C-alpha cells in the first residue's frame, strides 16, 4: 500500500507514529514538503518500523536539515 501526504502542512504524526502496529502493510510513504521537525518522533524510536516499508520520502521537511539525517534514514 502507498500513502501520499506530500505538501499537506503536516507538523506531526504523533501519536500515530510510523510503527508496525499503525501501518502494517505500508510499502511507500511520501511525506515530502511538510513541516515535520523531529525524526525520532516520526519513527517512534521504541517501536519497530512497518515491515513492508521500502520508500519513505521526507525531502523538504525541517528534519531533513539535521546533520545526522542522511545517516539515520
Coordinates of C-alpha atoms in Angstrom, one line a residue:
X1 CA 0.0 0.0 0.0
X2 CA 1.1 3.5 -0.7
X3 CA 0.2 6.8 1.0
X4 CA 1.0 10.2 -0.5
X5 CA 0.8 13.0 2.0
X6 CA 3.2 15.5 0.5
X7 CA 2.5 19.2 0.6
X8 CA -0.1 18.9 3.3
X9 CA 1.4 21.2 6.0
X10 CA 1.7 18.2 8.4
X11 CA 3.7 19.1 11.6
X12 CA 3.5 15.8 13.4
X13 CA 2.1 12.3 13.1
X14 CA 2.0 11.7 16.9
X15 CA 0.5 9.7 18.4
X16 CA 0.1 7.7 15.2
X17 CA 3.8 7.3 14.5
X18 CA 5.2 5.0 11.8
X19 CA 5.0 1.7 13.5
X20 CA 4.3 -1.9 12.7
X21 CA 1.0 -1.6 14.6
X22 CA -0.2 1.6 13.0
X23 CA 0.6 0.9 9.3
X24 CA 1.5 -2.8 8.9
X25 CA 1.1 -3.1 5.1
X26 CA 2.6 0.2 4.1
X27 CA 5.2 -0.1 1.3
X28 CA 5.7 3.6 0.3
X29 CA 5.1 6.8 2.2
X30 CA 5.5 10.3 0.8
X31 CA 5.6 13.0 3.5
X32 CA 7.7 15.4 1.5
X33 CA 7.4 19.2 1.8
X34 CA 5.5 19.3 5.1
X35 CA 6.6 20.7 8.4
X36 CA 8.0 17.6 10.1
X37 CA 10.8 18.6 12.5
X38 CA 11.6 15.5 14.6
X39 CA 12.8 12.3 13.0
X40 CA 12.7 10.3 16.4
X41 CA 9.0 11.4 16.9
X42 CA 8.1 10.4 13.3
X43 CA 9.7 7.0 13.6
X44 CA 8.9 6.3 17.3
X45 CA 12.3 5.0 18.2
X46 CA 10.9 2.5 20.6
X47 CA 8.6 0.9 18.0
X48 CA 9.6 -1.3 15.1
X49 CA 9.1 0.2 11.6
X50 CA 6.4 -1.2 9.3
X51 CA 7.8 -4.4 8.0
X52 CA 6.9 -3.7 4.3
X53 CA 8.1 -0.1 4.2
X54 CA 10.6 0.3 1.3
X55 CA 10.3 4.0 0.5
X56 CA 10.0 7.0 2.8
X57 CA 10.2 10.4 1.3
X58 CA 10.9 13.3 3.7
X59 CA 12.6 15.9 1.4
X60 CA 11.6 19.5 2.1
X61 CA 10.9 19.0 5.8
X62 CA 12.9 20.8 8.5
X63 CA 14.1 17.4 9.9
X64 CA 15.9 16.8 6.6
X65 CA 18.2 19.7 7.5
X66 CA 19.6 18.0 10.6
X67 CA 23.3 17.0 10.3
X68 CA 22.6 13.3 11.2
X69 CA 19.6 12.9 8.9
X70 CA 21.2 11.2 5.9
X71 CA 22.9 8.6 8.2
X72 CA 19.7 8.0 10.2
X73 CA 17.4 7.4 7.2

